[in-house]
Structures are given as structure tokens and as C-alpha cells.
């Protein structure tokens, strides 16, 4: 187990940190393990970031990231007071856990879900209950009608890729008017329907998104949340008690430009969606069962082939995918949708295994 030092706060020795997917140093790998976008960011976003690399870097950035909040507000037709921005949606989520989920009752989230949620519960001392997905790996709204201190789930869910309809989210909100429901829309742009359209109607709804996946800016670290101004104010209070300048000058400019370049965004998302359809058929031809995906990845299992063995076999051929040891999903592989060439390399590699 981990080392301990006499210098550590007692709290630190009990922390169980999140383990991110591998970022291999080797080039030439077909990297389908962390759901990055195979296409680059908008050229306009790159130009906007490059324009910020100048003498002004001696000055602090805008602590409120107003330019970015305005771009998000314009994109979604909401007020800037309904928008929060942070250093990756992981940071936005952390502030939400800290500022909105610490109540007497447990936080609810699915048993199969983003593995950062229990980590934040550990960091902020929040009780939680993991609610099992049904036998088809779907969220069942009825299971979330019970006392809680908040609810969070990704939509589409990760790592399953399965989406929850807006109508079901609305039922969930109606059943839980007194606690915050956070919909983590990291993958919403690949075929789901955003719940941002519901924020004016439900003051307890917070929607988070990231620029890491659909806007191809994982390296920039920008995430957003949209919700009632009172929820946003809680996040601002945490942010301003922690780090006043989470977004640097390049991030504010690049992220705003990415939201402004709708044409490029829609075109790259569509390419990923089209490739996903091809990957699903290819996997099915090889005998895999593939869960219905609305994300930029698929979650698949083979009836006769062990997932860990397949992942190891793929790696030997230079293709990396994600395998989770969690018992219920131990026979699944989570495979990011790449370029058509990368996807073909994956299918070719699987063919021989
Ligand atoms: C990738 C991901 C995030 C984190 O996104 P960042 O903005 O890169 O921090 C949050 N939630 C889910 C479900 C994700 O898959």
C-alpha cells in the first residue's frame, strides 16, 4: 500500500484518489482508452489561444472568465448568471460536491458510473449510496425516489454510453424537488439531448459539460455548469475560496472560440457519430454484444472471450482500450471512437484474438 509520512494530515492517509486512464508516452499507439476526440480542436480556437500568447501573460486573467460565460450563455440562450466555468468539469464537479451535496442524507448515483464520484465523496466526507442499474444497464428513475442529499449521474452514462431521455430526467426532478440533481453531460453532444432546456423550470437542476470530449480540448482543461443563479452562486463561493483564477488567458479565449465555432463542432461530432455506427456493426460482426451508445465510445463484451485477455492482446498490437476491474462490468471493454483508420485497426486487431 501507499507510503505514509509523519508530515501528512490524518485526513490524507485515508484518501483514495481517482486513477485516470493511461496517457502513454509512446507515439504511434492507437489510443482508444480515454475518450478524447480523434479530430483536433476548432482552428478558430487554436488561433484564439495563439493570440493570447503575448506580453499580457504578465497580467492575471479575468477571474470571472466573462468572455467564456458570455459565449456559453449565447450558445444555450441562458443568462451569464446561470453559467459557471472551471478548470475541467472535474473541478466543476468537485465544487458541486463541496457546495451542494453535503447534507444529512446520502448522495445517490448509479453503481456503474463515473468513478470520480466516490472519490469526491471521500474528499468531502459525503455519504453515498450506489443505486444498481437495471439488468440492461439502464438508469431506472423509480430507484431514485428515496431520501437523498443529492443525485448525480452522467448522461449518457459512463462507461456504458447509455442515454436517459429528457422525459425521464424531468420525472426524476419532479420526484426530488428538495435536493440538487446534477446531470453530468460530458458526452451529451454525441447524440443525447441536453437538460439545459429544463434549468429555467427546475431550480434544483445543475447541468455540467466539458470541452474535453466533443470540443476536443482535453489538454486545455475547461468545464462548465449551467443552472439556477443560486446554484451557480454556491459554486462561485467555493471557487473564490479555493482558486480565483482557475482558467488562464489561453483557456478563456480558446474555450469561448470553441463555443462560437458551431459549424466545426457539429461537423466533427457528426463524424464521430458516423464512425460509431461503423464500429458497432464491426464489433457485432465479430460476435460482440454492444450496449446502445450515445457517446463517443462503446461498451462491449464478447460471450466467449475474456475482456482482460482481449485488452492485453490489443495492447500487444498497439491498440489501447479501457478495461475496468469492477465485478459487474469486468467482461466489458470501453472503446473510444477514433478516426476511421484507428477504428479499422481496432477491428483488425480484434479479428486475430
Ligand atoms: C471526461 C469526463 C469528465 C471530466 O471532464 P474534464 O472536463 O476533462 O475534467 C466528467 N465526467 C465524465 C462522466 C467524464 O467522462
XYZ file of C-alpha atoms and ligand atoms in Angstrom:
368
model
C 0.000 0.000 0.000
C 0.890 3.671 -0.161
C 3.623 5.249 1.909
C 2.803 7.432 4.838
C 4.630 10.378 6.217
C 4.528 11.984 9.639
C 4.019 15.268 7.850
C 0.653 14.260 6.412
C -2.649 15.480 7.814
C -4.511 12.483 9.260
C -7.114 13.023 6.562
C -4.655 12.466 3.694
C -3.695 8.940 4.647
C -7.274 7.740 4.161
C -7.828 9.391 0.773
C -8.465 7.061 -2.176
C -7.608 9.120 -5.269
C -9.042 8.689 -8.748
C -6.872 6.784 -11.234
C -7.053 8.401 -14.693
C -6.763 6.366 -17.884
C -3.216 5.890 -19.037
C -1.573 8.632 -21.124
C 1.195 6.590 -22.732
C 4.415 8.351 -23.705
C 4.816 6.115 -26.746
C 3.726 7.647 -30.021
C 2.096 5.553 -32.759
C -0.336 3.832 -30.432
C -3.967 3.592 -31.438
C -5.192 5.303 -28.297
C -8.820 4.438 -27.664
C -8.761 4.445 -23.853
C -9.720 7.923 -22.560
C -12.495 9.168 -24.856
C -10.540 12.007 -26.390
C -11.723 13.367 -29.719
C -9.812 11.984 -32.726
C -10.198 15.322 -34.518
C -8.357 18.421 -33.419
C -9.923 21.473 -31.818
C -11.546 24.159 -33.969
C -8.867 26.055 -35.944
C -10.536 29.226 -34.652
C -9.999 28.055 -31.066
C -6.331 27.380 -31.798
C -5.932 30.829 -33.373
C -7.661 32.460 -30.394
C -5.293 30.697 -27.970
C -2.233 31.620 -30.021
C -3.338 35.262 -29.996
C -3.194 35.178 -26.186
C 0.435 34.113 -26.079
C 1.943 37.559 -25.692
C 3.172 40.130 -23.180
C -0.263 40.248 -21.492
C 0.600 36.955 -19.816
C 2.278 39.031 -17.105
C -1.259 40.068 -16.100
C -3.737 37.847 -14.278
C -6.632 36.577 -16.388
C -10.229 37.704 -15.846
C -11.179 35.910 -12.590
C -14.781 35.629 -13.799
C -13.997 34.404 -17.316
C -16.729 36.718 -18.577
C -15.900 36.195 -22.226
C -16.364 32.462 -21.910
C -19.512 32.723 -19.793
C -20.981 35.002 -22.453
C -20.126 32.523 -25.218
C -21.792 29.690 -23.285
C -24.814 31.852 -22.420
C -25.209 32.826 -26.087
C -24.840 29.231 -27.233
C -27.537 27.917 -24.898
C -29.769 31.005 -24.680
C -29.335 31.437 -20.907
C -28.126 34.292 -18.684
C -24.451 34.572 -17.723
C -25.556 34.354 -14.061
C -26.670 30.804 -14.887
C -23.178 29.796 -16.066
C -20.168 28.604 -14.079
C -16.808 27.717 -15.611
C -13.918 25.775 -14.143
C -10.626 24.038 -14.753
C -12.100 20.938 -16.388
C -15.534 19.665 -15.494
C -13.818 17.573 -12.826
C -13.179 20.813 -10.950
C -16.744 21.979 -11.558
C -17.998 18.652 -10.176
C -15.701 18.916 -7.160
C -17.136 22.338 -6.292
C -20.668 20.996 -6.693
C -19.931 18.092 -4.342
C -18.411 20.519 -1.861
C -21.044 23.210 -2.124
C -24.290 21.415 -2.914
C -24.177 17.788 -1.753
C -23.146 17.951 1.901
C -26.487 17.312 3.589
C -27.750 14.805 6.144
C -28.763 12.187 3.591
C -26.615 10.138 1.219
C -25.824 11.255 -2.329
C -27.261 8.840 -4.910
C -25.523 7.743 -8.100
C -25.541 4.584 -10.254
C -23.416 1.554 -9.298
C -21.876 1.705 -12.757
C -20.883 5.308 -13.288
C -18.031 7.808 -13.372
C -15.503 6.563 -10.846
C -14.620 10.074 -9.737
C -17.915 10.399 -7.816
C -16.956 8.152 -4.884
C -13.542 9.844 -4.817
C -15.124 13.275 -4.315
C -17.394 11.797 -1.649
C -14.247 10.643 0.136
C -12.575 14.023 -0.267
C -15.541 15.988 1.066
C -16.894 13.467 3.581
C -20.178 12.823 1.784
C -22.187 9.649 2.388
C -23.346 7.930 -0.753
C -25.473 5.057 -1.999
C -24.711 3.416 -5.340
C -28.017 2.553 -6.976
C -27.803 -0.521 -9.251
C -28.552 -0.005 -12.943
C -31.214 -2.401 -14.206
C -30.273 -5.654 -15.964
C -29.950 -3.792 -19.280
C -27.559 -1.301 -17.644
C -30.144 1.481 -17.705
C -30.960 4.051 -15.009
C -34.415 3.389 -13.505
C -35.928 6.654 -12.282
C -38.121 4.906 -9.664
C -34.959 3.794 -7.849
C -34.114 7.425 -7.141
C -37.360 8.153 -5.350
C -35.980 7.867 -1.814
C -34.488 10.241 0.738
C -31.241 11.714 -0.559
C -28.837 14.603 -0.152
C -28.484 14.959 -3.924
C -28.360 12.912 -7.111
C -25.659 12.783 -9.774
C -25.287 10.714 -12.920
C -23.639 11.124 -16.306
C -25.979 11.389 -19.275
C -25.144 9.492 -21.388
C -23.820 7.319 -18.599
C -20.152 6.382 -18.431
C -18.775 3.850 -19.061
C -21.945 2.301 -20.524
C -22.719 5.032 -23.105
C -26.451 4.594 -22.477
C -28.577 7.739 -22.532
C -31.520 8.753 -20.354
C -34.410 10.535 -22.106
C -35.246 14.096 -21.145
C -38.712 12.957 -20.126
C -37.172 10.570 -17.552
C -34.902 13.322 -16.220
C -37.943 15.508 -15.759
C -39.692 12.747 -13.786
C -36.590 12.464 -11.611
C -36.588 16.238 -10.997
C -40.286 16.250 -10.105
C -39.724 13.443 -7.611
C -36.778 15.245 -5.977
C -37.650 18.948 -5.701
C -35.698 19.453 -2.466
C -32.240 18.257 -3.462
C -29.845 19.079 -6.262
C -29.891 16.829 -9.321
C -26.621 17.139 -11.235
C -26.619 15.806 -14.785
C -23.024 15.299 -15.930
C -23.269 15.776 -19.694
C -19.656 15.021 -20.590
C -20.832 13.096 -23.682
C -24.168 14.765 -24.467
C -23.106 16.162 -27.847
C -22.732 12.716 -29.435
C -26.443 12.003 -29.655
C -28.143 12.853 -26.363
C -30.476 15.734 -25.599
C -29.187 18.319 -23.130
C -31.156 19.019 -19.957
C -30.133 22.695 -20.107
C -33.580 23.338 -21.617
C -35.012 22.441 -18.172
C -32.927 24.732 -15.946
C -35.432 27.608 -16.002
C -38.164 25.263 -14.841
C -36.233 23.359 -12.140
C -34.165 25.463 -9.705
C -32.567 22.259 -8.339
C -31.128 21.170 -11.707
C -27.443 21.655 -12.418
C -26.004 20.512 -15.760
C -22.252 20.132 -16.224
C -20.387 19.763 -19.505
C -16.773 19.517 -20.567
C -14.804 20.833 -23.525
C -12.577 17.762 -23.305
C -14.632 15.446 -25.479
C -16.966 16.971 -28.077
C -14.893 20.164 -28.364
C -11.618 18.313 -28.485
C -9.855 20.391 -25.820
C -8.923 17.827 -23.166
C -5.481 19.391 -22.954
C -6.881 22.839 -22.158
C -8.900 21.841 -19.051
C -12.216 23.640 -19.274
C -15.620 22.580 -17.956
C -18.891 24.412 -17.453
C -22.092 24.174 -15.433
C -25.484 25.696 -16.156
C -28.273 26.086 -13.610
C -30.224 28.468 -11.404
C -28.188 31.533 -10.322
C -28.435 30.378 -6.678
C -26.711 27.094 -7.532
C -24.099 28.952 -9.584
C -23.507 31.306 -6.645
C -22.667 28.327 -4.408
C -20.057 27.204 -6.941
C -18.653 30.737 -7.200
C -18.306 30.915 -3.423
C -16.345 27.669 -3.346
C -14.239 28.708 -6.328
C -13.399 32.071 -4.771
C -12.439 30.339 -1.531
C -10.090 27.993 -3.371
C -8.568 29.454 -6.559
C -9.707 32.780 -8.001
C -8.085 32.172 -11.385
C -8.814 28.586 -12.406
C -8.861 29.465 -16.116
C -5.847 31.076 -17.713
C -5.906 33.547 -20.597
C -5.445 30.889 -23.279
C -8.202 28.725 -21.812
C -10.749 31.536 -21.653
C -10.064 32.600 -25.246
C -9.834 29.090 -26.702
C -12.935 27.779 -24.964
C -15.004 30.827 -25.957
C -13.885 30.469 -29.580
C -14.731 26.759 -29.500
C -18.299 27.560 -28.428
C -18.517 30.221 -31.122
C -17.422 27.851 -33.908
C -20.633 25.869 -34.086
C -20.110 24.657 -37.655
C -16.799 22.928 -36.910
C -18.194 21.454 -33.707
C -21.266 19.971 -35.376
C -19.240 18.587 -38.247
C -16.713 16.775 -36.016
C -19.417 15.406 -33.719
C -21.228 14.015 -36.736
C -18.066 12.334 -37.982
C -17.653 10.622 -34.619
C -21.297 9.533 -34.603
C -20.993 8.080 -38.124
C -17.836 6.201 -37.114
C -19.552 4.888 -34.007
C -22.201 3.242 -36.148
C -19.448 1.559 -38.162
C -17.605 0.377 -35.039
C -20.813 -1.050 -33.573
C -21.509 -3.098 -36.725
C -17.895 -4.214 -36.911
C -17.937 -5.392 -33.303
C -21.269 -7.139 -33.734
C -19.913 -8.980 -36.772
C -17.107 -10.236 -34.533
C -19.693 -11.569 -32.076
C -19.643 -8.761 -29.504
C -22.665 -7.538 -27.624
C -22.566 -3.713 -27.706
C -24.672 -1.551 -25.393
C -26.621 1.188 -27.217
C -24.284 4.200 -27.156
C -24.995 7.914 -27.367
C -21.375 8.717 -26.509
C -18.011 8.834 -28.311
C -17.234 5.359 -27.026
C -18.881 1.963 -26.976
C -19.122 -0.572 -24.178
C -18.903 -4.117 -25.479
C -18.474 -7.686 -24.294
C -17.830 -10.957 -26.070
C -19.802 -14.018 -24.933
C -16.747 -16.306 -25.026
C -13.678 -14.104 -24.788
C -12.332 -12.710 -21.544
C -12.188 -8.907 -21.569
C -8.886 -8.560 -19.696
C -7.265 -11.033 -22.109
C -8.657 -9.116 -25.087
C -7.380 -5.810 -23.685
C -3.920 -7.317 -23.197
C -3.977 -8.805 -26.696
C -4.947 -5.463 -28.202
C -2.177 -3.712 -26.321
C 0.385 -6.122 -27.788
C -0.802 -4.939 -31.174
C -0.526 -1.275 -30.187
C -4.215 -0.639 -29.551
C -5.216 0.523 -26.086
C -8.766 0.427 -24.741
C -10.127 0.728 -21.203
C -10.939 -2.261 -19.029
C -12.475 -1.843 -15.563
C -11.969 -4.462 -12.865
C -15.308 -3.714 -11.174
C -17.072 -7.060 -10.950
C -20.331 -6.271 -12.730
C -18.540 -4.896 -15.800
C -15.352 -6.956 -15.712
C -16.221 -8.621 -19.031
C -16.686 -5.340 -20.890
C -14.258 -3.195 -22.832
C -14.791 0.535 -23.186
C -13.588 1.563 -26.616
C -13.260 5.204 -27.695
C -14.368 6.013 -31.235
C -11.293 7.052 -33.215
C -10.688 8.037 -36.810
C -11.943 5.531 -39.419
C -8.313 4.285 -39.726
C -7.951 3.789 -35.970
C -11.312 2.041 -35.778
C -10.284 -0.305 -38.564
C -7.006 -1.023 -36.758
C -9.011 -1.942 -33.666
C -11.313 -4.283 -35.581
C -8.373 -5.872 -37.425
C -6.542 -6.443 -34.151
C -9.617 -7.996 -32.546
C -10.077 -10.315 -35.502
C -6.946 -12.232 -34.560
C -7.773 -12.581 -30.857
C -14.333 13.021 -19.055
C -15.401 13.143 -18.016
C -15.446 14.209 -17.116
C -14.291 15.135 -16.935
O -14.049 16.013 -17.886
P -12.882 17.081 -17.743
O -13.572 18.317 -18.177
O -11.817 16.633 -18.679
O -12.429 17.156 -16.327
C -16.517 14.316 -16.264
N -17.486 13.385 -16.242
C -17.467 12.331 -17.039
C -18.546 11.324 -16.970
C -16.413 12.166 -17.943
O -16.346 11.085 -18.705
